[in-house]
mmCIF file of C-alpha atoms in Angstrom:
data_model
loop_
_atom_site.group_PDB
_atom_site.id
_atom_site.type_symbol
_atom_site.label_atom_id
_atom_site.label_comp_id
_atom_site.label_asym_id
_atom_site.label_seq_id
_atom_site.Cartn_x
_atom_site.Cartn_y
_atom_site.Cartn_z
ATOM 1 C CA GLN X 1 -25.680 7.958 7.472
ATOM 2 C CA PHE X 2 -22.595 10.097 7.884
ATOM 3 C CA THR X 3 -19.583 7.802 8.205
ATOM 4 C CA VAL X 4 -16.034 8.289 9.406
ATOM 5 C CA GLU X 5 -14.905 7.071 5.999
ATOM 6 C CA PHE X 6 -16.720 9.903 4.215
ATOM 7 C CA ALA X 7 -15.457 12.486 6.719
ATOM 8 C CA LEU X 8 -11.912 11.350 5.987
ATOM 9 C CA PHE X 9 -12.558 11.503 2.252
ATOM 10 C CA ALA X 10 -14.036 15.030 2.443
ATOM 11 C CA THR X 11 -11.078 16.210 4.512
ATOM 12 C CA ALA X 12 -8.558 14.488 2.225
ATOM 13 C CA TYR X 13 -10.288 16.019 -0.822
ATOM 14 C CA TRP X 14 -9.896 19.540 0.577
ATOM 15 C CA PHE X 15 -6.280 19.090 1.644
ATOM 16 C CA PHE X 16 -5.491 17.399 -1.660
ATOM 17 C CA TYR X 17 -6.819 20.464 -3.475
ATOM 18 C CA LEU X 18 -4.835 22.889 -1.305
ATOM 19 C CA VAL X 19 -1.572 20.931 -1.545
ATOM 20 C CA VAL X 20 -1.807 20.309 -5.296
ATOM 21 C CA ALA X 21 -2.823 23.918 -6.036
ATOM 22 C CA ALA X 22 0.093 25.238 -3.971
ATOM 23 C CA ALA X 23 2.577 22.760 -5.485
ATOM 24 C CA VAL X 24 1.467 23.400 -9.076
ATOM 25 C CA SER X 25 1.607 27.174 -8.515
ATOM 26 C CA ALA X 26 5.131 26.893 -7.136
ATOM 27 C CA ILE X 27 6.266 24.727 -10.060
ATOM 28 C CA ALA X 28 4.642 27.116 -12.529
ATOM 29 C CA VAL X 29 6.420 30.128 -11.039
ATOM 30 C CA ILE X 30 9.824 28.546 -10.354
ATOM 31 C CA LYS X 31 10.282 26.150 -13.250
ATOM 32 C CA PHE X 32 8.120 27.666 -15.996
ATOM 33 C CA LYS X 33 8.384 31.357 -14.978
ATOM 34 C CA VAL X 34 4.618 31.899 -15.081
ATOM 35 C CA ASP X 35 3.729 35.431 -13.998
ATOM 36 C CA TYR X 36 0.639 35.530 -11.766
ATOM 37 C CA THR X 37 1.088 39.207 -10.886
ATOM 38 C CA ASN X 38 -1.308 40.230 -13.653
ATOM 39 C CA LEU X 39 -4.261 38.909 -11.633
ATOM 40 C CA GLU X 40 -6.657 41.426 -10.113
ATOM 41 C CA ILE X 41 -7.293 41.329 -6.344
ATOM 42 C CA SER X 42 -11.022 41.362 -7.060
ATOM 43 C CA GLN X 43 -10.619 38.216 -9.179
ATOM 44 C CA LEU X 44 -8.743 36.398 -6.405
ATOM 45 C CA ARG X 45 -11.390 37.359 -3.830
ATOM 46 C CA ARG X 46 -14.172 36.151 -6.102
ATOM 47 C CA GLU X 47 -12.361 32.888 -6.806
ATOM 48 C CA ILE X 48 -11.739 32.211 -3.112
ATOM 49 C CA PHE X 49 -15.439 32.717 -2.345
ATOM 50 C CA LEU X 50 -16.557 30.535 -5.268
ATOM 51 C CA THR X 51 -13.994 27.864 -4.379
ATOM 52 C CA LEU X 52 -15.409 27.586 -0.863
ATOM 53 C CA GLU X 53 -18.918 27.487 -2.326
ATOM 54 C CA GLY X 54 -17.924 24.871 -4.888
ATOM 55 C CA TYR X 55 -16.118 22.662 -2.364
ATOM 56 C CA THR X 56 -19.031 22.729 0.083
ATOM 57 C CA THR X 57 -21.462 21.851 -2.702
ATOM 58 C CA ASN X 58 -19.219 19.035 -3.939
ATOM 59 C CA ALA X 59 -18.929 17.575 -0.438
ATOM 60 C CA VAL X 60 -22.712 17.535 0.009
ATOM 61 C CA CYS X 61 -23.217 16.013 -3.449
ATOM 62 C CA TYR X 62 -20.605 13.322 -2.855
ATOM 63 C CA PHE X 63 -22.249 12.391 0.433
ATOM 64 C CA ILE X 64 -25.644 12.060 -1.265
ATOM 65 C CA ILE X 65 -24.144 9.983 -4.079
ATOM 66 C CA ILE X 66 -22.478 7.596 -1.650
ATOM 67 C CA GLN X 67 -25.809 7.105 0.146
ATOM 68 C CA PHE X 68 -27.752 6.780 -3.110
ATOM 69 C CA ILE X 69 -25.633 3.996 -4.662
ATOM 70 C CA SER X 70 -26.378 0.673 -2.967
ATOM 71 C CA SER X 71 -23.976 -1.463 -4.994
ATOM 72 C CA TRP X 72 -20.652 -0.081 -3.760
ATOM 73 C CA ARG X 73 -17.776 -2.531 -3.555
ATOM 74 C CA TYR X 74 -15.127 -1.777 -0.934
ATOM 75 C CA GLU X 75 -12.360 -4.276 -1.853
ATOM 76 C CA PHE X 76 -9.329 -2.032 -2.315
ATOM 77 C CA THR X 77 -7.073 -5.093 -2.692
ATOM 78 C CA ASP X 78 -8.837 -6.076 -5.945
ATOM 79 C CA VAL X 79 -6.553 -4.053 -8.210
ATOM 80 C CA LYS X 80 -8.355 -5.077 -11.391
ATOM 81 C CA ASP X 81 -11.748 -3.987 -10.063
ATOM 82 C CA VAL X 82 -10.321 -0.680 -8.815
ATOM 83 C CA ALA X 83 -8.686 -0.030 -12.200
ATOM 84 C CA ILE X 84 -11.858 -0.860 -14.154
ATOM 85 C CA SER X 85 -13.904 1.378 -11.896
ATOM 86 C CA TYR X 86 -11.392 4.213 -12.272
ATOM 87 C CA ILE X 87 -11.100 3.998 -16.074
ATOM 88 C CA GLY X 88 -14.818 3.449 -16.600
ATOM 89 C CA ASN X 89 -15.912 6.345 -14.404
ATOM 90 C CA SER X 90 -13.276 8.595 -15.978
ATOM 91 C CA LEU X 91 -14.552 7.911 -19.491
ATOM 92 C CA VAL X 92 -18.182 8.365 -18.471
ATOM 93 C CA PHE X 93 -17.385 11.628 -16.722
ATOM 94 C CA CYS X 94 -15.448 12.931 -19.739
ATOM 95 C CA VAL X 95 -18.436 12.362 -22.021
ATOM 96 C CA TRP X 96 -20.870 13.815 -19.479
ATOM 97 C CA PHE X 97 -18.761 16.895 -18.880
ATOM 98 C CA TYR X 98 -18.106 17.573 -22.565
ATOM 99 C CA PHE X 99 -21.755 17.579 -23.617
ATOM 100 C CA SER X 100 -22.816 19.448 -20.470
ATOM 101 C CA HIS X 101 -20.118 22.049 -21.081
ATOM 102 C CA ARG X 102 -21.135 22.412 -24.716
ATOM 103 C CA LEU X 103 -24.775 22.826 -23.689
ATOM 104 C CA TRP X 104 -23.900 25.590 -21.209
ATOM 105 C CA HIS X 105 -22.128 27.517 -23.936
ATOM 106 C CA SER X 106 -24.890 27.072 -26.512
ATOM 107 C CA ASN X 107 -27.805 28.116 -24.302
ATOM 108 C CA ARG X 108 -27.853 31.702 -23.050
ATOM 109 C CA PHE X 109 -29.974 30.956 -19.986
ATOM 110 C CA LEU X 110 -27.789 28.058 -18.835
ATOM 111 C CA TYR X 111 -24.617 30.020 -19.490
ATOM 112 C CA ARG X 112 -25.798 32.987 -17.448
ATOM 113 C CA TYR X 113 -27.005 31.057 -14.412
ATOM 114 C CA VAL X 114 -24.792 27.944 -14.468
ATOM 115 C CA HIS X 115 -21.418 28.630 -16.048
ATOM 116 C CA SER X 116 -20.763 32.359 -16.448
ATOM 117 C CA HIS X 117 -19.251 32.654 -12.951
ATOM 118 C CA HIS X 118 -16.333 30.482 -13.998
ATOM 119 C CA HIS X 119 -15.688 32.519 -17.155
ATOM 120 C CA GLU X 120 -15.447 35.794 -15.287
ATOM 121 C CA SER X 121 -11.796 34.768 -14.989
ATOM 122 C CA VAL X 122 -10.275 35.372 -18.409
ATOM 123 C CA ILE X 123 -6.711 35.195 -17.084
ATOM 124 C CA VAL X 124 -6.660 31.887 -15.220
ATOM 125 C CA CYS X 125 -4.668 30.504 -12.276
ATOM 126 C CA PRO X 126 -4.929 27.317 -10.163
ATOM 127 C CA LEU X 127 -7.504 29.026 -7.940
ATOM 128 C CA THR X 128 -9.820 29.257 -10.969
ATOM 129 C CA SER X 129 -10.205 25.481 -11.121
ATOM 130 C CA LEU X 130 -12.950 25.215 -8.457
ATOM 131 C CA SER X 131 -14.408 28.714 -8.765
ATOM 132 C CA ASN X 132 -17.865 27.572 -9.812
ATOM 133 C CA ALA X 133 -21.337 28.561 -8.728
ATOM 134 C CA TRP X 134 -23.099 25.949 -6.591
ATOM 135 C CA ILE X 135 -25.523 25.029 -9.375
ATOM 136 C CA GLU X 136 -22.637 24.142 -11.706
ATOM 137 C CA SER X 137 -21.054 22.005 -9.000
ATOM 138 C CA VAL X 138 -24.346 20.117 -8.580
ATOM 139 C CA TRP X 139 -24.626 19.608 -12.346
ATOM 140 C CA VAL X 140 -21.042 18.350 -12.676
ATOM 141 C CA SER X 141 -21.394 16.054 -9.658
ATOM 142 C CA THR X 142 -24.324 14.334 -11.350
ATOM 143 C CA GLY X 143 -21.778 12.885 -13.760
ATOM 144 C CA TYR X 144 -20.256 10.884 -10.913
ATOM 145 C CA VAL X 145 -23.517 8.929 -10.478
ATOM 146 C CA ILE X 146 -23.786 7.601 -14.035
ATOM 147 C CA GLY X 147 -20.833 5.185 -13.960
ATOM 148 C CA PRO X 148 -21.611 3.398 -10.664
ATOM 149 C CA TYR X 149 -25.402 3.360 -11.096
ATOM 150 C CA PHE X 150 -25.842 2.515 -14.782
ATOM 151 C CA PHE X 151 -22.617 0.734 -15.765
ATOM 152 C CA GLY X 152 -21.541 -1.014 -12.571
ATOM 153 C CA PHE X 153 -18.257 0.882 -12.103
ATOM 154 C CA SER X 154 -18.916 0.883 -8.391
ATOM 155 C CA ASN X 155 -15.671 0.051 -6.645
ATOM 156 C CA ILE X 156 -15.629 2.986 -4.281
ATOM 157 C CA TRP X 157 -11.833 3.269 -4.221
ATOM 158 C CA GLY X 158 -11.720 3.635 -7.999
ATOM 159 C CA TRP X 159 -14.509 6.203 -7.705
ATOM 160 C CA TYR X 160 -12.556 8.159 -5.067
ATOM 161 C CA MET X 161 -9.541 8.160 -7.373
ATOM 162 C CA VAL X 162 -11.651 9.636 -10.192
ATOM 163 C CA THR X 163 -12.842 12.560 -8.052
ATOM 164 C CA LEU X 164 -9.257 13.321 -7.026
ATOM 165 C CA SER X 165 -7.860 12.986 -10.565
ATOM 166 C CA ILE X 166 -10.551 15.337 -11.878
ATOM 167 C CA ILE X 167 -9.591 18.072 -9.431
ATOM 168 C CA PHE X 168 -5.901 17.462 -10.169
ATOM 169 C CA GLU X 169 -6.547 17.829 -13.896
ATOM 170 C CA ALA X 170 -8.608 20.975 -13.297
ATOM 171 C CA ILE X 171 -5.753 22.579 -11.346
ATOM 172 C CA ILE X 172 -3.212 21.680 -14.040
ATOM 173 C CA GLY X 173 -5.532 22.971 -16.751
ATOM 174 C CA HIS X 174 -5.787 26.403 -15.112
ATOM 175 C CA SER X 175 -2.144 26.697 -14.046
ATOM 176 C CA ARG X 176 -0.860 28.277 -17.305
ATOM 177 C CA ILE X 177 2.125 25.966 -17.389
ATOM 178 C CA PRO X 178 3.056 25.283 -21.039
ATOM 179 C CA TYR X 179 1.524 21.821 -21.198
ATOM 180 C CA SER X 180 -1.948 23.078 -20.250
ATOM 181 C CA LEU X 181 -2.443 26.257 -22.276
ATOM 182 C CA GLU X 182 -4.998 24.626 -24.533
ATOM 183 C CA HIS X 183 -7.567 24.969 -21.746
ATOM 184 C CA ALA X 184 -6.655 28.619 -21.316
ATOM 185 C CA THR X 185 -7.616 28.879 -24.989
ATOM 186 C CA HIS X 186 -11.148 27.946 -23.942
ATOM 187 C CA HIS X 187 -11.232 30.960 -21.622
ATOM 188 C CA ALA X 188 -10.128 33.126 -24.542
ATOM 189 C CA VAL X 189 -12.600 31.772 -27.121
ATOM 190 C CA TYR X 190 -15.446 30.039 -25.362
ATOM 191 C CA ASN X 191 -16.480 27.635 -28.141
ATOM 192 C CA LYS X 192 -13.246 25.622 -28.276
ATOM 193 C CA ASN X 193 -11.531 22.991 -26.082
ATOM 194 C CA MET X 194 -14.513 22.021 -23.951
ATOM 195 C CA GLY X 195 -13.512 18.535 -22.895
ATOM 196 C CA PHE X 196 -11.771 17.173 -19.812
ATOM 197 C CA PHE X 197 -8.394 15.497 -20.385
ATOM 198 C CA SER X 198 -8.569 16.636 -24.038
ATOM 199 C CA TYR X 199 -5.042 18.008 -24.200
ATOM 200 C CA ARG X 200 -3.649 14.734 -22.814
ATOM 201 C CA MET X 201 -5.619 12.335 -25.019
ATOM 202 C CA GLY X 202 -4.042 13.338 -28.318
ATOM 203 C CA ARG X 203 -6.002 12.652 -31.486
ATOM 204 C CA ILE X 204 -8.753 10.618 -29.788
ATOM 205 C CA SER X 205 -10.083 13.420 -27.581
ATOM 206 C CA ILE X 206 -13.774 14.297 -27.835
ATOM 207 C CA ASP X 207 -12.876 17.828 -28.869
ATOM 208 C CA LYS X 208 -10.937 16.580 -31.880
ATOM 209 C CA LEU X 209 -13.554 14.022 -32.799
ATOM 210 C CA LEU X 210 -16.330 16.646 -32.746
ATOM 211 C CA ASN X 211 -14.316 19.502 -34.232
ATOM 212 C CA THR X 212 -14.215 21.754 -31.174
ATOM 213 C CA TRP X 213 -10.456 21.544 -30.704
ATOM 214 C CA SER X 214 -8.029 24.394 -31.269
ATOM 215 C CA TYR X 215 -4.335 24.769 -30.556
ATOM 216 C CA LYS X 216 -3.452 28.027 -28.831
ATOM 217 C CA SER X 217 -1.374 29.067 -31.838
ATOM 218 C CA GLU X 218 -4.580 29.160 -33.903
ATOM 219 C CA VAL X 219 -6.141 31.825 -31.666
ATOM 220 C CA PRO X 220 -4.663 35.333 -32.071
ATOM 221 C CA ARG X 221 -6.291 36.448 -28.841
ATOM 222 C CA MET X 222 -4.081 34.047 -26.882
ATOM 223 C CA ARG X 223 -1.029 36.098 -27.873
ATOM 224 C CA LYS X 224 -2.607 39.028 -26.081
ATOM 225 C CA LEU X 225 -3.772 37.298 -22.940
ATOM 226 C CA TYR X 226 -0.900 34.859 -22.430
ATOM 227 C CA ARG X 227 1.910 36.251 -24.544
ATOM 228 C CA ARG X 228 4.771 34.877 -22.402
ATOM 229 C CA GLU X 229 3.332 31.397 -22.148
ATOM 230 C CA VAL X 230 2.385 31.193 -25.817
ATOM 231 C CA MET X 231 5.863 32.146 -26.960
ATOM 232 C CA SER X 232 7.528 29.629 -24.636
ATOM 233 C CA TYR X 233 5.681 26.549 -25.798
ATOM 234 C CA VAL X 234 5.213 24.921 -29.203
ATOM 235 C CA TRP X 235 2.495 22.334 -29.672
ATOM 236 C CA ASN X 236 0.843 21.132 -32.856
ATOM 237 C CA ASP X 237 0.237 17.838 -34.638
ATOM 238 C CA ASN X 238 3.914 17.539 -35.560
ATOM 239 C CA GLU X 239 5.774 19.182 -32.680
ATOM 240 C CA HIS X 240 5.487 19.254 -28.904
ATOM 241 C CA LYS X 241 8.191 21.050 -26.958
ATOM 242 C CA VAL X 242 9.006 23.808 -24.467
ATOM 243 C CA ASN X 243 11.100 26.704 -25.679
ATOM 244 C CA TRP X 244 13.178 27.014 -22.517
ATOM 245 C CA ASP X 245 15.088 30.043 -23.764
ATOM 246 C CA MET X 246 11.865 32.083 -23.900
ATOM 247 C CA LEU X 247 10.588 31.235 -20.421
ATOM 248 C CA GLY X 248 10.097 34.301 -18.244
ATOM 249 C CA LYS X 249 11.086 36.774 -20.935
ATOM 250 C CA ASP X 250 8.906 39.732 -21.840
ATOM 251 C CA VAL X 251 7.490 39.548 -25.323
ATOM 252 C CA ASP X 252 6.209 42.596 -27.172
ATOM 253 C CA CYS X 253 2.516 42.604 -27.964
ATOM 254 C CA ASP X 254 1.436 42.175 -31.531
ATOM 255 C CA GLU X 255 -0.459 45.416 -31.879
ATOM 256 C CA ASP X 256 -2.335 44.161 -34.941
ATOM 257 C CA ILE X 257 -4.209 41.466 -33.063
ATOM 258 C CA GLU X 258 -7.701 42.388 -32.007
ATOM 259 C CA CYS X 259 -8.199 42.579 -28.262
ATOM 260 C CA GLY X 260 -10.943 45.013 -27.371
ATOM 261 C CA ILE X 261 -13.660 43.249 -29.380
ATOM 262 C CA PRO X 262 -14.604 39.608 -28.699
ATOM 263 C CA THR X 263 -13.347 37.129 -31.248
ATOM 264 C CA MET X 264 -14.049 33.547 -32.138
ATOM 265 C CA VAL X 265 -12.046 30.948 -34.025
ATOM 266 C CA SER X 266 -13.441 31.608 -37.473
ATOM 267 C CA GLU X 267 -12.593 32.997 -40.870
ATOM 268 C CA LEU X 268 -12.093 36.384 -39.235
ATOM 269 C CA ASP X 269 -8.946 35.066 -37.569
ATOM 270 C CA GLU X 270 -7.402 34.465 -41.000
ATOM 271 C CA ARG X 271 -7.681 38.078 -42.161
ATOM 272 C CA ASP X 272 -4.696 40.242 -42.943
ATOM 273 C CA SER X 273 -3.144 41.406 -39.668
ATOM 274 C CA SER X 274 -2.294 44.710 -41.299
ATOM 275 C CA ASP X 275 -5.984 45.572 -41.685
ATOM 276 C CA SER X 276 -6.359 49.044 -40.220
ATOM 277 C CA SER X 277 -9.939 48.319 -39.179
ATOM 278 C CA ILE X 278 -8.700 46.117 -36.332
ATOM 279 C CA PRO X 279 -8.205 48.236 -33.207
ATOM 280 C CA SER X 280 -4.860 48.017 -31.472
ATOM 281 C CA CYS X 281 -4.517 47.002 -27.849
ATOM 282 C CA LEU X 282 -2.354 49.124 -25.579
ATOM 283 C CA ASP X 283 -2.905 46.871 -22.592
ATOM 284 C CA CYS X 284 -2.225 43.169 -23.112
ATOM 285 C CA ASN X 285 -4.536 42.288 -20.243
ATOM 286 C CA CYS X 286 -7.349 44.639 -21.196
ATOM 287 C CA LEU X 287 -9.771 41.770 -21.609
ATOM 288 C CA ALA X 288 -9.228 40.649 -18.042
ATOM 289 C CA GLN X 289 -9.731 44.159 -16.645
ATOM 290 C CA ASN X 290 -12.450 45.516 -18.938
ATOM 291 C CA LYS X 291 -15.714 44.543 -17.264
ATOM 292 C CA GLU X 292 -17.716 45.559 -20.322
ATOM 293 C CA VAL X 293 -16.178 42.959 -22.627
ATOM 294 C CA LEU X 294 -19.129 40.787 -23.583
ATOM 295 C CA SER X 295 -17.201 37.599 -24.293
ATOM 296 C CA CYS X 296 -16.252 37.233 -20.636
ATOM 297 C CA GLN X 297 -19.853 37.449 -19.506
ATOM 298 C CA GLU X 298 -22.105 36.282 -22.335
ATOM 299 C CA PRO X 299 -21.736 33.582 -25.016
ATOM 300 C CA MET X 300 -21.516 34.866 -28.551
ATOM 301 C CA GLU X 301 -23.659 33.822 -31.468
ATOM 302 C CA GLU X 302 -22.310 33.576 -34.976
ATOM 303 C CA GLU X 303 -24.263 35.325 -37.690
ATOM 304 C CA SER X 304 -25.987 33.047 -40.192
ATOM 305 C CA THR X 305 -24.800 35.394 -42.953
ATOM 306 C CA PRO X 306 -21.028 35.960 -42.851
ATOM 307 C CA LEU X 307 -20.026 39.554 -42.288
ATOM 308 C CA ASN X 308 -17.514 41.355 -44.419
ATOM 309 C CA ASN X 309 -13.963 40.682 -43.219
ATOM 310 C CA ASP X 310 -13.500 44.383 -42.500
ATOM 311 C CA ILE X 311 -16.177 44.275 -39.812
ATOM 312 C CA PRO X 312 -15.312 42.445 -36.558
ATOM 313 C CA LEU X 313 -17.700 39.761 -35.350
ATOM 314 C CA ILE X 314 -20.375 41.355 -33.153
ATOM 315 C CA SER X 315 -21.553 39.761 -29.927
ATOM 316 C CA LEU X 316 -25.271 39.650 -29.232
ATOM 317 C CA SER X 317 -26.619 40.468 -25.799
ATOM 318 C CA SER X 318 -29.856 39.392 -24.160
ATOM 319 C CA GLY X 319 -31.271 42.724 -23.170
ATOM 320 C CA LYS X 320 -34.944 43.326 -22.579
ATOM 321 C CA GLY X 321 -37.441 45.808 -23.923
ATOM 322 C CA LYS X 322 -36.167 48.739 -25.940
ATOM 323 C CA ASN X 323 -32.518 47.971 -25.313
ATOM 324 C CA ARG X 324 -32.633 44.528 -26.864
ATOM 325 C CA ARG X 325 -30.454 44.167 -29.963
ATOM 326 C CA HIS X 326 -31.702 41.831 -32.683
ATOM 327 C CA PRO X 327 -29.530 40.052 -35.298
ATOM 328 C CA ALA X 328 -31.327 41.801 -38.170
ATOM 329 C CA PHE X 329 -30.669 45.171 -36.607
ATOM 330 C CA LEU X 330 -27.010 44.313 -36.064
ATOM 331 C CA ARG X 331 -26.598 43.235 -39.676
ATOM 332 C CA LEU X 332 -28.146 46.536 -40.782
ATOM 333 C CA VAL X 333 -25.732 48.476 -38.558
ATOM 334 C CA SER X 334 -22.775 46.456 -39.895
ATOM 335 C CA LYS X 335 -23.741 47.132 -43.493
ATOM 336 C CA SER X 336 -24.174 50.839 -42.752
ATOM 337 C CA LEU X 337 -20.731 51.009 -41.142
ATOM 338 C CA GLN X 338 -19.264 49.235 -44.134
ATOM 339 C CA LYS X 339 -20.835 51.732 -46.551
ATOM 340 C CA ILE X 340 -19.575 54.676 -44.470
ATOM 341 C CA LYS X 341 -16.085 53.191 -44.441
ATOM 342 C CA ILE X 342 -16.105 52.656 -48.220
ATOM 343 C CA SER X 343 -17.310 56.211 -48.829
ATOM 344 C CA LYS X 344 -14.500 57.611 -46.645
ATOM 345 C CA ARG X 345 -11.927 55.625 -48.578
ATOM 346 C CA LYS X 346 -13.223 57.074 -51.837
#
């Protein structure tokens, strides 16, 4: 049955999202000089619509979960029980989300119909955090059932805290403040940084344990999409600091970094930046505005046979009929282009 308690929670969840998103945006602009003016109006409209869709779906799912679990404990004064429920559900959700997220990006069908809506936003902002299709919201919400039902982490106040901390972390991760750029890296190269809380868990994060972690400095594409933010923040295994002198300053684009063709974190990123075969990018935000860029819409598949370093990695599409492009055909085209290029050099 619909309870006053759940109505209050649903309302508090929505206002919590609005207040945190507004506060984080203000901090990002005022303190860290993040520039949100490079966002397209069409992106903001889409994100508002998807946010409303995602919130409504979450609210329905949470209501069903609360009715489904019969072992809820309501003692908010039992601090130990609340803490165990919070930590336990957080860990379970992190594992669930990581492997779900990795599955979405490895399966073309799931990516197209479950997760691609979120990745239409290449340049992120706090509004991106909840801009999911309803089916993704249902899938993610399933992760909130596992802890209470299978492991007994069923203090409802600890469970409420998990749902709020997840949305808080999602807003921070899409805010582009220096401390959260490692999630923006995921929007730049889809096969890295897939976990929740990964950039706050240090060396024990799932991403690092399973070799899907990448610092933003390791991804040349990040210097195109988020050039200001990348230059203002240093983070690696040995150093973690904000370069306050660089905040808000315009930084010239590195014209040798590939932008127009999708890239992945691979050996291709280690090639000589002076290679003339890499096209220059006149517009630093071209990837956000070019609707034909495949990496924003479709996951990429790595070739089983490495391509020559002079040929950029090619993204495969899932066309039908005569327009479908097969890996063998693409390899043939790549080799032909390579031969033509060598003959011109001679």
